[in-house]
Tab-separated table of C-alpha atoms and ligand atoms in Angstrom:
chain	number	residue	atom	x	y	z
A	1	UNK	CA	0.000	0.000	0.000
A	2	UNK	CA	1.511	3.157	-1.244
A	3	UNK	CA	1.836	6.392	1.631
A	4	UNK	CA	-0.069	9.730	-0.261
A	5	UNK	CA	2.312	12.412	-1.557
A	6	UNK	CA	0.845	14.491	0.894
A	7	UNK	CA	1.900	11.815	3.767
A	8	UNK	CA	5.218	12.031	2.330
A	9	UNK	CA	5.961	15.351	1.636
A	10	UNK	CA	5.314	16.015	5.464
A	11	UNK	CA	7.678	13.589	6.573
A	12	UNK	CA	10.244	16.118	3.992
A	13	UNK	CA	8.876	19.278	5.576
A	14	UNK	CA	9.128	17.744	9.389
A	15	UNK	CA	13.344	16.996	8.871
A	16	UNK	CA	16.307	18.592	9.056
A	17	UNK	CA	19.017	17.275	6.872
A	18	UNK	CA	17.926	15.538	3.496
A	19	UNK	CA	20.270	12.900	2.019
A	20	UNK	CA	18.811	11.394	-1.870
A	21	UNK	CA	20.261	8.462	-3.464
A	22	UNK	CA	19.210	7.218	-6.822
A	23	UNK	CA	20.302	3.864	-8.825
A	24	UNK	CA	23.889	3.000	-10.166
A	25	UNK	CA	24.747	4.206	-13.539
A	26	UNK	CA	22.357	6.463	-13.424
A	27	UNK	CA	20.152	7.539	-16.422
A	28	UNK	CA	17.825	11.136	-16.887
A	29	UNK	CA	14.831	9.819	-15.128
A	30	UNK	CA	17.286	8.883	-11.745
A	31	UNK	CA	19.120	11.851	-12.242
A	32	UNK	CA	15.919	14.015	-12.794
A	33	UNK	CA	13.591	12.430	-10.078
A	34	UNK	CA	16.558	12.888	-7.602
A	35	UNK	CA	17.645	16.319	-9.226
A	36	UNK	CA	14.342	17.613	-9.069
A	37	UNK	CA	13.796	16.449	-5.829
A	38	UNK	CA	16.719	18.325	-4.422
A	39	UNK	CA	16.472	21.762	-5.276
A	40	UNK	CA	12.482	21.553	-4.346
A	41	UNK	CA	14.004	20.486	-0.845
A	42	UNK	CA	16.571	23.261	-1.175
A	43	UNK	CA	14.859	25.786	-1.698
A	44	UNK	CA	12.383	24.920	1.826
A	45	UNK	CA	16.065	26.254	3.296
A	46	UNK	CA	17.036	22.672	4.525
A	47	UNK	CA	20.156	21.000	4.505
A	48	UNK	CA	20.121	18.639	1.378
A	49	UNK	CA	22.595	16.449	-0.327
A	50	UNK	CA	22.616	13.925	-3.318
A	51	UNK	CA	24.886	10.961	-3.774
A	52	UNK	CA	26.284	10.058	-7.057
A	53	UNK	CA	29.321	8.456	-7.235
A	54	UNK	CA	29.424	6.783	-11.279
A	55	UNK	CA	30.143	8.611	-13.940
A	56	UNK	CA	27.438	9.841	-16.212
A	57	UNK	CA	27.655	10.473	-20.067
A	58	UNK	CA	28.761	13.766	-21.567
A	59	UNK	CA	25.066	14.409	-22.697
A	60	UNK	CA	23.744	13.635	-19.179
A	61	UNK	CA	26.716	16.451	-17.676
A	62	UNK	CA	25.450	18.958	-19.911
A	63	UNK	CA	22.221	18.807	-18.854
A	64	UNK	CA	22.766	18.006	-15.019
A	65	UNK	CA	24.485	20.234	-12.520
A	66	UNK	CA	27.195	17.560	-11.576
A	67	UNK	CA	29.261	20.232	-8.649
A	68	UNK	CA	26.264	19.253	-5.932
A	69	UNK	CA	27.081	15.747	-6.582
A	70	UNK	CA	28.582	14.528	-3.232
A	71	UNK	CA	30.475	11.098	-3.114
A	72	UNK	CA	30.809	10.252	1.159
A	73	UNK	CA	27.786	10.003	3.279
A	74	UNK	CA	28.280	10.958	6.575
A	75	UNK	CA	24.983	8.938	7.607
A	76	UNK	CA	24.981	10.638	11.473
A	77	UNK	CA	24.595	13.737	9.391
A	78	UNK	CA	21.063	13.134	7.930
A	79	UNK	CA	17.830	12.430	9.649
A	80	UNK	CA	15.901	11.716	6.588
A	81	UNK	CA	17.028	9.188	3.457
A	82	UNK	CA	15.397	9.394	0.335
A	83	UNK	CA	15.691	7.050	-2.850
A	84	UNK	CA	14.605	7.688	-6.206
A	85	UNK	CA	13.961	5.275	-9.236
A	86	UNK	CA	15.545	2.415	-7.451
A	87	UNK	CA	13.955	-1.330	-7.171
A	88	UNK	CA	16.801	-2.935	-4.929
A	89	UNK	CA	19.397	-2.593	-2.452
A	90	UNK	CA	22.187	-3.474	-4.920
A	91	UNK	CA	21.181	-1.071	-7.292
A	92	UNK	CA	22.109	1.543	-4.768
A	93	UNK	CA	25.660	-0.055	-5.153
A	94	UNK	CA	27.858	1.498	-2.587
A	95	UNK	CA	24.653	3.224	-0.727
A	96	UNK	CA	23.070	0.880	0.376
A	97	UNK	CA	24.103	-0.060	3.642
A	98	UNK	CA	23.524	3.765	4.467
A	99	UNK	CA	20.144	4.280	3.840
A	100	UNK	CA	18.994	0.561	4.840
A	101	UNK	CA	20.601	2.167	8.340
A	102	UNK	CA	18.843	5.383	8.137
A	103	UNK	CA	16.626	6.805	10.808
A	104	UNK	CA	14.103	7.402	8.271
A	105	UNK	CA	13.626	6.238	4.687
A	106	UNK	CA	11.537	7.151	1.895
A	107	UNK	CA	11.666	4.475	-1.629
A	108	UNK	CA	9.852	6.875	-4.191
A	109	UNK	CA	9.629	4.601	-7.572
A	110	UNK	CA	7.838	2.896	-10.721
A	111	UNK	CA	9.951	-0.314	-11.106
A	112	UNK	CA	8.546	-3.395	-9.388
A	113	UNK	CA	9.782	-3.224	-6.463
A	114	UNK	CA	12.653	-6.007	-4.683
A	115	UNK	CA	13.858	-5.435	-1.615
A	116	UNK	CA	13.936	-1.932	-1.262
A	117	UNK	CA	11.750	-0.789	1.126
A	118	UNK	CA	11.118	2.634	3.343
A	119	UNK	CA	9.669	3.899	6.151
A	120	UNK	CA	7.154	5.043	3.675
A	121	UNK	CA	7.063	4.419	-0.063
A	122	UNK	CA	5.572	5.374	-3.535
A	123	UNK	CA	5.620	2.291	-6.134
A	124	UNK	CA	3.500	2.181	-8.386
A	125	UNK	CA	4.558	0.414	-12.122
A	126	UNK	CA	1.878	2.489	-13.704
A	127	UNK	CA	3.923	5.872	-13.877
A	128	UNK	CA	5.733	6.067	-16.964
A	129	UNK	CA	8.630	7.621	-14.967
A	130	UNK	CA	10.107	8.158	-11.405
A	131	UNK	CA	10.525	11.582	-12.331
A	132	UNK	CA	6.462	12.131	-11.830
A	133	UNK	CA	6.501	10.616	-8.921
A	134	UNK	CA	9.128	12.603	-7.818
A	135	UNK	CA	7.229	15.954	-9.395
A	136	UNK	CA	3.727	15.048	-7.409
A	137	UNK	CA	5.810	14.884	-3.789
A	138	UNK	CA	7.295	18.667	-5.215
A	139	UNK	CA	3.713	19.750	-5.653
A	140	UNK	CA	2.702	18.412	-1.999
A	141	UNK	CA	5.702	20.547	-0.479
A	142	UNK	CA	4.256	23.255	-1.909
A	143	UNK	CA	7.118	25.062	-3.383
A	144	UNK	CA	7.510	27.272	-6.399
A	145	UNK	CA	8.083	24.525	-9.207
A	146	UNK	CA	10.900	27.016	-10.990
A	147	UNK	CA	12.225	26.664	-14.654
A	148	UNK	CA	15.082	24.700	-13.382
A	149	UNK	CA	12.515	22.048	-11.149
A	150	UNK	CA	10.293	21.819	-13.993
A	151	UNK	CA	13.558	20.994	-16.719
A	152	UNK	CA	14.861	18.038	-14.462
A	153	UNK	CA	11.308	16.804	-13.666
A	154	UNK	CA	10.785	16.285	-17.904
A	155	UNK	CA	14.323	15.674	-18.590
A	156	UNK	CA	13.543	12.398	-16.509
A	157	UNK	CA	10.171	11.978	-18.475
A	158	UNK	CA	11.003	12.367	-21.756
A	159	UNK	CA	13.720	10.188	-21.339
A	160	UNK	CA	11.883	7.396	-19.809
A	161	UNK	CA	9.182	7.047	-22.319
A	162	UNK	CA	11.808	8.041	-24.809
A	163	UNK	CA	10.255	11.436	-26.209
A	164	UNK	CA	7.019	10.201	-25.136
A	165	UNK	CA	7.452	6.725	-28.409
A	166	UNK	CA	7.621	3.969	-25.559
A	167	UNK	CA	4.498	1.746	-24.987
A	168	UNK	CA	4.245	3.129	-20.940
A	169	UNK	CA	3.952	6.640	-22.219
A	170	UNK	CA	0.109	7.038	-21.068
A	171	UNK	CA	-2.121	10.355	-20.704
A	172	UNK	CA	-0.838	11.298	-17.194
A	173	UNK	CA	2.780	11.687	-18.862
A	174	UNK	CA	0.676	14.170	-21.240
A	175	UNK	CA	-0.657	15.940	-18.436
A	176	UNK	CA	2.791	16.272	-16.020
A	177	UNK	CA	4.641	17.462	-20.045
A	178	UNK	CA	2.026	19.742	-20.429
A	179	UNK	CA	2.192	21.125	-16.905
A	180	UNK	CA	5.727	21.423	-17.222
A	181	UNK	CA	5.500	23.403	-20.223
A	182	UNK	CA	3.388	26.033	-18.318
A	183	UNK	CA	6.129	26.455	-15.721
A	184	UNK	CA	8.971	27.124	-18.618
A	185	UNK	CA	10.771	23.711	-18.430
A	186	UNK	CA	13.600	24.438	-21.033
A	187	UNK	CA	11.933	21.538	-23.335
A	188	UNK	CA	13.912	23.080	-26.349
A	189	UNK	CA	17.243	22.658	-24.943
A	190	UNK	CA	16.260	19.368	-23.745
A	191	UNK	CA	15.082	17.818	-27.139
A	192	UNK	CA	18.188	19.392	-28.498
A	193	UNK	CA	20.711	17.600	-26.148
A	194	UNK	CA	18.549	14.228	-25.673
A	195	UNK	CA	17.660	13.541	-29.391
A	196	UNK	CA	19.251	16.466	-31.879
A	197	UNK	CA	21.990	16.478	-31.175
A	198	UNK	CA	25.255	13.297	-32.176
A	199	UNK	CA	28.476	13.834	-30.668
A	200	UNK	CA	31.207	12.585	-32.791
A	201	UNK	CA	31.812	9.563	-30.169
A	202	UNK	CA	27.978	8.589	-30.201
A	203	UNK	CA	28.699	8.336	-34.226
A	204	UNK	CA	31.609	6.167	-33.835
A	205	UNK	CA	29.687	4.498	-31.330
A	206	UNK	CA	27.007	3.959	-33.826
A	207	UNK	CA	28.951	3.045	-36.256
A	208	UNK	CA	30.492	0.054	-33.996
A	209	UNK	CA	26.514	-0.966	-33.474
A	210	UNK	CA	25.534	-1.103	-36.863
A	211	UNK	CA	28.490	-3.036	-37.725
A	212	UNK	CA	28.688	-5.255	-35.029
A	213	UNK	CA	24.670	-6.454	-34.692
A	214	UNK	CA	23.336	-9.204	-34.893
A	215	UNK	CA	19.486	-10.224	-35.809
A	216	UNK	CA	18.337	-14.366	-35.310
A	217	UNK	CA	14.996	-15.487	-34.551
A	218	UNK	CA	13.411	-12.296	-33.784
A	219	UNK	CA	16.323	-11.968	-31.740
A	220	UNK	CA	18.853	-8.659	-31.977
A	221	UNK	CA	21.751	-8.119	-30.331
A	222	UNK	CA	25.455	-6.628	-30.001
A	223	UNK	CA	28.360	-7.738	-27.527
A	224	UNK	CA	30.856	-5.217	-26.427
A	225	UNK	CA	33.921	-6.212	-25.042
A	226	UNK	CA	36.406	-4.440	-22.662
A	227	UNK	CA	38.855	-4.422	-25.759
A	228	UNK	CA	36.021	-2.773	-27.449
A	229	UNK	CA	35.439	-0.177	-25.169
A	230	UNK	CA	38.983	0.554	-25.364
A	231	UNK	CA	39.609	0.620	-28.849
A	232	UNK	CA	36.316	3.179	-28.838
A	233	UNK	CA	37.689	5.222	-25.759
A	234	UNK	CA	34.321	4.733	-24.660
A	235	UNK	CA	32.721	3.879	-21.469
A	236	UNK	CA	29.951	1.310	-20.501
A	237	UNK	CA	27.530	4.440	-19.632
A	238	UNK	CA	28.289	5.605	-23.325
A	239	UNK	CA	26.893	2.409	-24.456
A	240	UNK	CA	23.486	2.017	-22.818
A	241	UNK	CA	21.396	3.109	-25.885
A	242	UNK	CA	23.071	0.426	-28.021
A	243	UNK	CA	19.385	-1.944	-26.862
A	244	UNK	CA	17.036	1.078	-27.455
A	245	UNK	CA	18.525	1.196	-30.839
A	246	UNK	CA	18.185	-2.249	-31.554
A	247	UNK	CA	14.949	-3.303	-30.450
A	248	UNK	CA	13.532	-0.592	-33.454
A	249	UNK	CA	14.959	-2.906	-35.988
A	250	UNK	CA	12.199	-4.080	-37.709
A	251	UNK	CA	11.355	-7.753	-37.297
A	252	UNK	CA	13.395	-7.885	-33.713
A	253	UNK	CA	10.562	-8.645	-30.686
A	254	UNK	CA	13.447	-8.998	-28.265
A	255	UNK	CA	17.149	-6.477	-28.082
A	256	UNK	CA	20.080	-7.123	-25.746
A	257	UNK	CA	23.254	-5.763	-25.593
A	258	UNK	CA	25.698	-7.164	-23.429
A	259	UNK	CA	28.861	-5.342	-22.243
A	260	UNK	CA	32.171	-6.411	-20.587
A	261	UNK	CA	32.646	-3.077	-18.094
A	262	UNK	CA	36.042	-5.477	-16.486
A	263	UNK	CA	37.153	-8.297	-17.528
A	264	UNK	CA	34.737	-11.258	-17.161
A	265	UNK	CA	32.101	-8.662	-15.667
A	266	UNK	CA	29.124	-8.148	-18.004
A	267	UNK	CA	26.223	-5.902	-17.791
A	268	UNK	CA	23.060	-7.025	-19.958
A	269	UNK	CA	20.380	-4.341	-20.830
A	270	UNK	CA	17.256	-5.781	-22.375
A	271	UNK	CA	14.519	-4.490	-24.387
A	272	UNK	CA	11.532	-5.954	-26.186
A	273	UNK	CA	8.436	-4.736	-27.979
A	274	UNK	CA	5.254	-4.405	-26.728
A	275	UNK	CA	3.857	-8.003	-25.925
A	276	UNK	CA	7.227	-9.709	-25.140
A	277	UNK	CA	8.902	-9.356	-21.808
A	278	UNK	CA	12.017	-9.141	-21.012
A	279	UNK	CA	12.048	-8.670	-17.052
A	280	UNK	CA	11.526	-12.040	-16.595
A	281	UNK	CA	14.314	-12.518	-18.680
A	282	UNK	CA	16.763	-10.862	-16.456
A	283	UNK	CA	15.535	-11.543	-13.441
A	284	UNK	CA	16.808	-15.187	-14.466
A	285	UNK	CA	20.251	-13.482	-14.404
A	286	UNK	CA	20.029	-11.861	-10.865
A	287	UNK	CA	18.645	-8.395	-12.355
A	288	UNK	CA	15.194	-6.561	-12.791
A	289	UNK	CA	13.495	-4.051	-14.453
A	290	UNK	CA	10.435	-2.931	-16.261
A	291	UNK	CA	8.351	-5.361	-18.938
A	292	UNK	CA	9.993	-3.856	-21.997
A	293	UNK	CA	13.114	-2.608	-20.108
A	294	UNK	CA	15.316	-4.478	-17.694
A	295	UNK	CA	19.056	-5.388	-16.844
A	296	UNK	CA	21.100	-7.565	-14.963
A	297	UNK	CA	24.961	-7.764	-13.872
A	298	UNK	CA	26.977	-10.447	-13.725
A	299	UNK	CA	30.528	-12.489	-13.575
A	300	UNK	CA	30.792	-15.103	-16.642
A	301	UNK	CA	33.292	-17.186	-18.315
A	302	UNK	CA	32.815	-15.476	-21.270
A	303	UNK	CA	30.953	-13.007	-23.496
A	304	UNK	CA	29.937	-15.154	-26.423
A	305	UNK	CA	29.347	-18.410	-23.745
A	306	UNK	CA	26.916	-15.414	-21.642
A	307	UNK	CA	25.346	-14.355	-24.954
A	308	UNK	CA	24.563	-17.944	-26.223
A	309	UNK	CA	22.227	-18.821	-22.518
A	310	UNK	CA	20.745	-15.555	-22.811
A	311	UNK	CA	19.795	-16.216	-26.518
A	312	UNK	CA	18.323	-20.000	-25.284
A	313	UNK	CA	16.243	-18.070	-22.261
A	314	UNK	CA	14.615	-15.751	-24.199
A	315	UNK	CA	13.685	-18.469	-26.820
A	316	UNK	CA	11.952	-20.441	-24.030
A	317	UNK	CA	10.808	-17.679	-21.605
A	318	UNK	CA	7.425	-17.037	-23.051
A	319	UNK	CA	6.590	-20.740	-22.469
B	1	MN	MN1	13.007	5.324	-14.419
């Protein structure tokens, strides 16, 4: 049973010092529900501070103030611990013992939820991003929802439902873009750096997709290896749209890529078209996600052995 914004936003308005945590390798919607979040709490004068550790892409630094990123959580410092867009304890990596310690603990999210759990939450699957979630608490505290809130609040929606294409976009997205809009969230600058914009690495990067897919049995995928990522001076971040792009191929139901971040250490991301699921799917390699969306990260003997299993599961995970 999910708390009401209202319920939660008190619990925000009642503390003192305000620590937010969102998910490892963070994309726009955990950056924006969490960015959003925190200058809504700043500006009710309290002491707040967000933890980020990875590194996030050169797109994603343009857009996102990265200088109030703090790395070390001084836990005794903070009376209230917030998460954002975050299913499980290991996907707060690093943070998690922290806030499962916290005094008090708020899990604001739309993934189906693991293990993560607060002293009061907000899950519900049915928002097409965290970042609403995130924008509905803002609207509870009552503060001025400025330019800047409004930017991070779509930045994590339109990026979520991927400019408003993806099969969760639904008419509440509508509603929170259109509000949004009304309070001057910079939605040109943000179409401009999400989706106008190719850097000359995201070309190369591109390039090494298109050459390097492959499409079986309905079935499209590319493997990345830590030689790869090399050879592309490219990190793993820089690679996470490589199963966005592939699922649009026409005649693939199911997309994976899977990338070696260290040697033997592989990150899967998953994606399927509408009807097919692919959280399942990962959740059969220790990870989770949403239906069409979902990851997992693992230790294997070796790419093309880790790519072969994944291949077979998908084959027989709709029976
Ligand atoms: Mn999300």
């Amino acid at each position: 049973m999910n708390d009401s914004f209202k319920k939660i936003a008190k619990t925000i308005k009642k503390s003192n010092s305000i620590a937010l945590f969102t998910h490892i390798s963070p994309d726009m919607d955990a950056l924006g529900s969490s960015m959003s979040l925190y200058y809504a709490i700043k500006s009710l004068g309290k002491k707040v501070s967000i933890f980020v550790k990875d590194n996030i892409t050169e797109t994603q630094a343009t857009l996102v103030d990265t200088n109030v990123f703090e790395k070390d959580c001084n836990q005794s410092e903070y009376d209230l611990f917030i998460s954002t867009d975050t299913p499980s304890q290991k996907r707060l990596g690093d943070y998690a013992k922290i806030f499962i310690a916290g005094q008090r603990k708020i899990v604001l999210d739309h993934h189906l939820n693991d293990d993560l759990k607060g002293d009061l939450n907000f899950v519900d699957t049915s928002y097409s991003s965290c970042s609403e979630i995130s924008y509905q608490v803002i609207k509870e505290l009552k503060v001025k929802i400025t330019p800047q809130i409004a930017s991070y609040v779509f930045m994590g929606l339109s990026s979520d439902t991927n400019a408003f294409t993806n099969s969760n976009t639904n008419a509440s997205s509508f509603k929170t873009a259109y509000e949004l809009t009304l309070a001057d969230a910079d939605i040109t600058n943000i179409n401009e750096l999400l989706y106008k914009t190719h850097t000359t690495k995201e070309i190369d990067l591109k390039k090494f997709l298109y050459n390097n897919y492959h499409l079986e049995n309905g079935i499209c995928f590319c493997l990345v290896t830590c030689n790869d990522l090399k050879k592309l001076n490219a990190t793993k971040a820089d690679c996470d749209f490589f199963s966005s792009e592939l699922i649009n191929m026409q005649g693939a139901n199911f997309a994976f890529s899977i990338i070696e971040s260290t040697p033997s250490f592989y990150e899967i991301s998953l994606r399927s078209k509408h009807g097919y699921n692919v959280r399942d799917v990962a959740e059969k390699f220790g990870g989770g996600g949403h239906i069409c969306a979902a990851g997992a990260k693992l230790k294997y003997e070796s790419i093309e052995k880790l790519k072969d299993t994944l291949v077979d599961t998908i084959k027989y995970s709709g029976e």
